[in-house]
Amino acid sequence: MNTSSETLETSTTVTPVKTPEAIKPKHKGSARLFENPVLERLTHTHIAGPLSIFFAVAGVSLYYSLSEGLLTGLSAFGLFLGGWLLFTLAEYLMHRFVYHMSTNTPRKAKFQYTMHGVHHEFPKDKTRLAMPPILTVFVASLLFFIFRFTFGNAGYGVLAGFVFGYALYLFVHYAIHVYSPPKNFLKFWWHHHAQHHYRQDEIAFGVSTTLWDHIVGTMPKKSA
């Protein structure tokens, strides 16, 4: 995928790793994660690539399972919803316990900054709001084998719902960071994620939904 030249780092100097408490958000520019220009280019992508792949996987999975008689319409619908719900839980757990893992060693700090800290430092860098297509294909393939092995034919429906949820998350996250808050009920999502970025990164881990923040107790306080 071609990327916007406006956000790519022109310097060949790798951006220093920072721990979460040392990060101050910058609304212009982009970090450089690798000295190698090919690897660096692969860390940037247009949102349309991953979205297209995940939506296509969801559609093909449902179509194949229904057309081949592997699932009925009702079971496919239920499994789709179950897969979607499963993704929202995975989204929350990954964001809270992996992307915001403890950085008490240099190796952990490097991993956390590369995976997520860089996003907190450059939250407006729209070329790093989704994984590159090559990784998207790998993740989609891995999910297929996991769900197919675990659930059998039902895995097609679970996979469809899971990757649909993933695509929806990417779209919502992109919209929140790139566009101004809408003047309607959708503004809630912008405000919720802003609490996580600009007030306290130990709350508001849900992006596509606040369901698990409500259940677990990590919703921002109304006075915040």
GROMACS .gro file of C-alpha atoms in nm:
model
  224
    1MET     CA    1   0.000   0.000   0.000
    2ASN     CA    2   0.116   0.353  -0.075
    3THR     CA    3   0.139   0.578   0.229
    4SER     CA    4   0.108   0.952   0.280
    5SER     CA    5   0.443   1.124   0.256
    6GLU     CA    6   0.319   1.392   0.494
    7THR     CA    7   0.342   1.165   0.797
    8LEU     CA    8   0.656   0.966   0.723
    9GLU     CA    9   0.966   1.051   0.921
   10THR     CA   10   1.232   1.209   0.699
   11SER     CA   11   1.513   1.161   0.947
   12THR     CA   12   1.707   0.834   0.948
   13THR     CA   13   1.746   0.852   1.326
   14VAL     CA   14   1.534   0.603   1.515
   15THR     CA   15   1.299   0.768   1.765
   16PRO     CA   16   1.412   0.695   2.123
   17VAL     CA   17   1.204   0.449   2.320
   18LYS     CA   18   0.996   0.612   2.594
   19THR     CA   19   0.809   0.462   2.886
   20PRO     CA   20   0.439   0.550   2.916
   21GLU     CA   21   0.493   0.806   3.191
   22ALA     CA   22   0.754   0.989   2.980
   23ILE     CA   23   0.535   1.021   2.670
   24LYS     CA   24   0.387   1.358   2.580
   25PRO     CA   25   0.141   1.353   2.288
   26LYS     CA   26   0.252   1.530   1.970
   27HIS     CA   27  -0.014   1.616   1.713
   28LYS     CA   28   0.228   1.647   1.422
   29GLY     CA   29   0.494   1.420   1.278
   30SER     CA   30   0.565   1.049   1.305
   31ALA     CA   31   0.813   0.831   1.487
   32ARG     CA   32   1.079   0.627   1.311
   33LEU     CA   33   1.090   0.274   1.450
   34PHE     CA   34   1.356   0.110   1.229
   35GLU     CA   35   1.676   0.224   1.062
   36ASN     CA   36   1.611  -0.010   0.771
   37PRO     CA   37   1.395   0.187   0.523
   38VAL     CA   38   1.207  -0.123   0.403
   39LEU     CA   39   1.110  -0.226   0.756
   40GLU     CA   40   1.019   0.131   0.838
   41ARG     CA   41   0.797   0.158   0.531
   42LEU     CA   42   0.618  -0.162   0.631
   43THR     CA   43   0.513  -0.007   0.963
   44HIS     CA   44   0.297   0.247   0.779
   45THR     CA   45  -0.026   0.167   0.600
   46HIS     CA   46  -0.347   0.321   0.470
   47ILE     CA   47  -0.652   0.219   0.670
   48ALA     CA   48  -0.830   0.094   0.356
   49GLY     CA   49  -0.599  -0.209   0.325
   50PRO     CA   50  -0.668  -0.380   0.660
   51LEU     CA   51  -1.036  -0.282   0.650
   52SER     CA   52  -1.082  -0.438   0.305
   53ILE     CA   53  -0.906  -0.759   0.409
   54PHE     CA   54  -1.103  -0.811   0.730
   55PHE     CA   55  -1.441  -0.725   0.575
   56ALA     CA   56  -1.362  -0.958   0.284
   57VAL     CA   57  -1.267  -1.243   0.519
   58ALA     CA   58  -1.590  -1.196   0.712
   59GLY     CA   59  -1.799  -1.198   0.395
   60VAL     CA   60  -1.624  -1.495   0.236
   61SER     CA   61  -1.640  -1.697   0.558
   62LEU     CA   62  -2.016  -1.647   0.588
   63TYR     CA   63  -2.082  -1.705   0.218
   64TYR     CA   64  -1.877  -2.025   0.205
   65SER     CA   65  -2.026  -2.176   0.520
   66LEU     CA   66  -2.383  -2.101   0.408
   67SER     CA   67  -2.343  -2.196   0.042
   68GLU     CA   68  -2.176  -2.527   0.132
   69GLY     CA   69  -2.439  -2.607   0.392
   70LEU     CA   70  -2.191  -2.602   0.679
   71LEU     CA   71  -2.410  -2.361   0.875
   72THR     CA   72  -2.776  -2.264   0.870
   73GLY     CA   73  -2.879  -1.900   0.852
   74LEU     CA   74  -2.983  -1.886   1.216
   75SER     CA   75  -2.673  -2.060   1.348
   76ALA     CA   76  -2.448  -1.841   1.132
   77PHE     CA   77  -2.614  -1.529   1.273
   78GLY     CA   78  -2.574  -1.648   1.632
   79LEU     CA   79  -2.212  -1.751   1.580
   80PHE     CA   80  -2.141  -1.419   1.408
   81LEU     CA   81  -2.272  -1.229   1.711
   82GLY     CA   82  -2.074  -1.457   1.942
   83GLY     CA   83  -1.755  -1.396   1.744
   84TRP     CA   84  -1.816  -1.022   1.751
   85LEU     CA   85  -1.865  -1.028   2.129
   86LEU     CA   86  -1.549  -1.238   2.164
   87PHE     CA   87  -1.356  -0.975   1.972
   88THR     CA   88  -1.472  -0.695   2.201
   89LEU     CA   89  -1.334  -0.892   2.496
   90ALA     CA   90  -1.007  -0.959   2.312
   91GLU     CA   91  -0.984  -0.590   2.223
   92TYR     CA   92  -1.019  -0.491   2.587
   93LEU     CA   93  -0.776  -0.751   2.722
   94MET     CA   94  -0.511  -0.681   2.458
   95HIS     CA   95  -0.532  -0.308   2.509
   96ARG     CA   96  -0.520  -0.326   2.885
   97PHE     CA   97  -0.273  -0.608   2.953
   98VAL     CA   98  -0.052  -0.623   2.642
   99TYR     CA   99  -0.045  -0.272   2.497
  100HIS     CA  100  -0.021  -0.125   2.848
  101MET     CA  101   0.202  -0.392   2.995
  102SER     CA  102   0.456  -0.313   3.265
  103THR     CA  103   0.774  -0.155   3.124
  104ASN     CA  104   1.005  -0.253   3.411
  105THR     CA  105   1.276  -0.387   3.177
  106PRO     CA  106   1.434  -0.233   2.866
  107ARG     CA  107   1.304  -0.517   2.650
  108LYS     CA  108   0.948  -0.471   2.772
  109ALA     CA  109   0.977  -0.095   2.725
  110LYS     CA  110   1.092  -0.144   2.366
  111PHE     CA  111   0.810  -0.387   2.293
  112GLN     CA  112   0.545  -0.165   2.452
  113TYR     CA  113   0.664   0.149   2.275
  114THR     CA  114   0.684  -0.022   1.935
  115MET     CA  115   0.343  -0.185   1.971
  116HIS     CA  116   0.147   0.097   2.130
  117GLY     CA  117   0.350   0.367   2.303
  118VAL     CA  118   0.435   0.524   1.968
  119HIS     CA  119   0.062   0.568   1.908
  120HIS     CA  120   0.027   0.756   2.236
  121GLU     CA  121   0.318   0.980   2.142
  122PHE     CA  122   0.190   1.048   1.789
  123PRO     CA  123  -0.188   0.992   1.816
  124LYS     CA  124  -0.263   1.178   1.492
  125ASP     CA  125  -0.031   0.967   1.276
  126LYS     CA  126  -0.300   0.811   1.059
  127THR     CA  127  -0.057   0.573   0.885
  128ARG     CA  128  -0.003   0.385   1.212
  129LEU     CA  129  -0.363   0.331   1.315
  130ALA     CA  130  -0.372  -0.020   1.169
  131MET     CA  131  -0.132  -0.305   1.105
  132PRO     CA  132   0.019  -0.335   0.754
  133PRO     CA  133  -0.165  -0.560   0.504
  134ILE     CA  134   0.100  -0.832   0.520
  135LEU     CA  135   0.042  -0.866   0.895
  136THR     CA  136  -0.334  -0.837   0.847
  137VAL     CA  137  -0.329  -1.138   0.613
  138PHE     CA  138  -0.117  -1.333   0.863
  139VAL     CA  139  -0.351  -1.249   1.153
  140ALA     CA  140  -0.662  -1.337   0.950
  141SER     CA  141  -0.507  -1.670   0.846
  142LEU     CA  142  -0.402  -1.750   1.203
  143LEU     CA  143  -0.750  -1.671   1.332
  144PHE     CA  144  -0.902  -1.899   1.068
  145PHE     CA  145  -0.692  -2.197   1.175
  146ILE     CA  146  -0.753  -2.130   1.545
  147PHE     CA  147  -1.132  -2.103   1.511
  148ARG     CA  148  -1.159  -2.387   1.258
  149PHE     CA  149  -0.958  -2.619   1.482
  150THR     CA  150  -1.141  -2.513   1.799
  151PHE     CA  151  -1.501  -2.492   1.678
  152GLY     CA  152  -1.510  -2.703   1.362
  153ASN     CA  153  -1.762  -2.577   1.105
  154ALA     CA  154  -1.895  -2.330   1.362
  155GLY     CA  155  -1.558  -2.160   1.337
  156TYR     CA  156  -1.662  -2.000   1.008
  157GLY     CA  157  -1.934  -1.803   1.182
  158VAL     CA  158  -1.715  -1.715   1.481
  159LEU     CA  159  -1.437  -1.604   1.247
  160ALA     CA  160  -1.674  -1.383   1.049
  161GLY     CA  161  -1.798  -1.207   1.361
  162PHE     CA  162  -1.450  -1.173   1.510
  163VAL     CA  163  -1.286  -1.016   1.205
  164PHE     CA  164  -1.592  -0.797   1.144
  165GLY     CA  165  -1.548  -0.669   1.499
  166TYR     CA  166  -1.178  -0.614   1.428
  167ALA     CA  167  -1.261  -0.412   1.115
  168LEU     CA  168  -1.519  -0.207   1.304
  169TYR     CA  169  -1.264  -0.137   1.576
  170LEU     CA  170  -1.011  -0.017   1.317
  171PHE     CA  171  -1.268   0.208   1.153
  172VAL     CA  172  -1.388   0.359   1.483
  173HIS     CA  173  -1.032   0.410   1.608
  174TYR     CA  174  -0.930   0.574   1.281
  175ALA     CA  175  -1.231   0.805   1.280
  176ILE     CA  176  -1.172   0.910   1.640
  177HIS     CA  177  -0.812   1.013   1.571
  178VAL     CA  178  -0.850   1.163   1.224
  179TYR     CA  179  -1.186   1.342   1.228
  180SER     CA  180  -1.337   1.603   1.457
  181PRO     CA  181  -1.598   1.481   1.708
  182PRO     CA  182  -1.948   1.473   1.555
  183LYS     CA  183  -2.223   1.683   1.708
  184ASN     CA  184  -2.445   1.388   1.793
  185PHE     CA  185  -2.454   1.081   2.016
  186LEU     CA  186  -2.139   0.943   1.847
  187LYS     CA  187  -1.936   1.214   2.022
  188PHE     CA  188  -1.937   0.983   2.326
  189TRP     CA  189  -1.680   0.753   2.160
  190TRP     CA  190  -1.446   1.046   2.089
  191HIS     CA  191  -1.472   1.168   2.447
  192HIS     CA  192  -1.423   0.819   2.593
  193HIS     CA  193  -1.104   0.754   2.397
  194ALA     CA  194  -0.973   1.104   2.468
  195GLN     CA  195  -0.991   1.024   2.840
  196HIS     CA  196  -0.756   0.733   2.777
  197HIS     CA  197  -0.509   0.936   2.572
  198TYR     CA  198  -0.500   1.270   2.747
  199ARG     CA  199  -0.608   1.220   3.107
  200GLN     CA  200  -0.520   0.873   3.236
  201ASP     CA  201  -0.407   0.575   3.032
  202GLU     CA  202  -0.521   0.329   3.301
  203ILE     CA  203  -0.889   0.379   3.218
  204ALA     CA  204  -1.116   0.362   2.911
  205PHE     CA  205  -0.954   0.068   2.734
  206GLY     CA  206  -1.251  -0.007   2.511
  207VAL     CA  207  -1.254   0.159   2.170
  208SER     CA  208  -1.528   0.004   1.960
  209THR     CA  209  -1.744  -0.047   2.271
  210THR     CA  210  -1.739   0.055   2.636
  211LEU     CA  211  -1.905  -0.272   2.743
  212TRP     CA  212  -1.606  -0.424   2.919
  213ASP     CA  213  -1.502  -0.093   3.077
  214HIS     CA  214  -1.848  -0.092   3.241
  215ILE     CA  215  -1.825  -0.457   3.347
  216VAL     CA  216  -1.467  -0.448   3.478
  217GLY     CA  217  -1.488  -0.099   3.628
  218THR     CA  218  -1.246   0.100   3.414
  219MET     CA  219  -1.491   0.364   3.296
  220PRO     CA  220  -1.377   0.725   3.345
  221LYS     CA  221  -1.543   0.905   3.633
  222LYS     CA  222  -1.812   1.148   3.522
  223SER     CA  223  -1.627   1.433   3.687
  224ALA     CA  224  -1.311   1.365   3.482
   0.00000   0.00000   0.00000
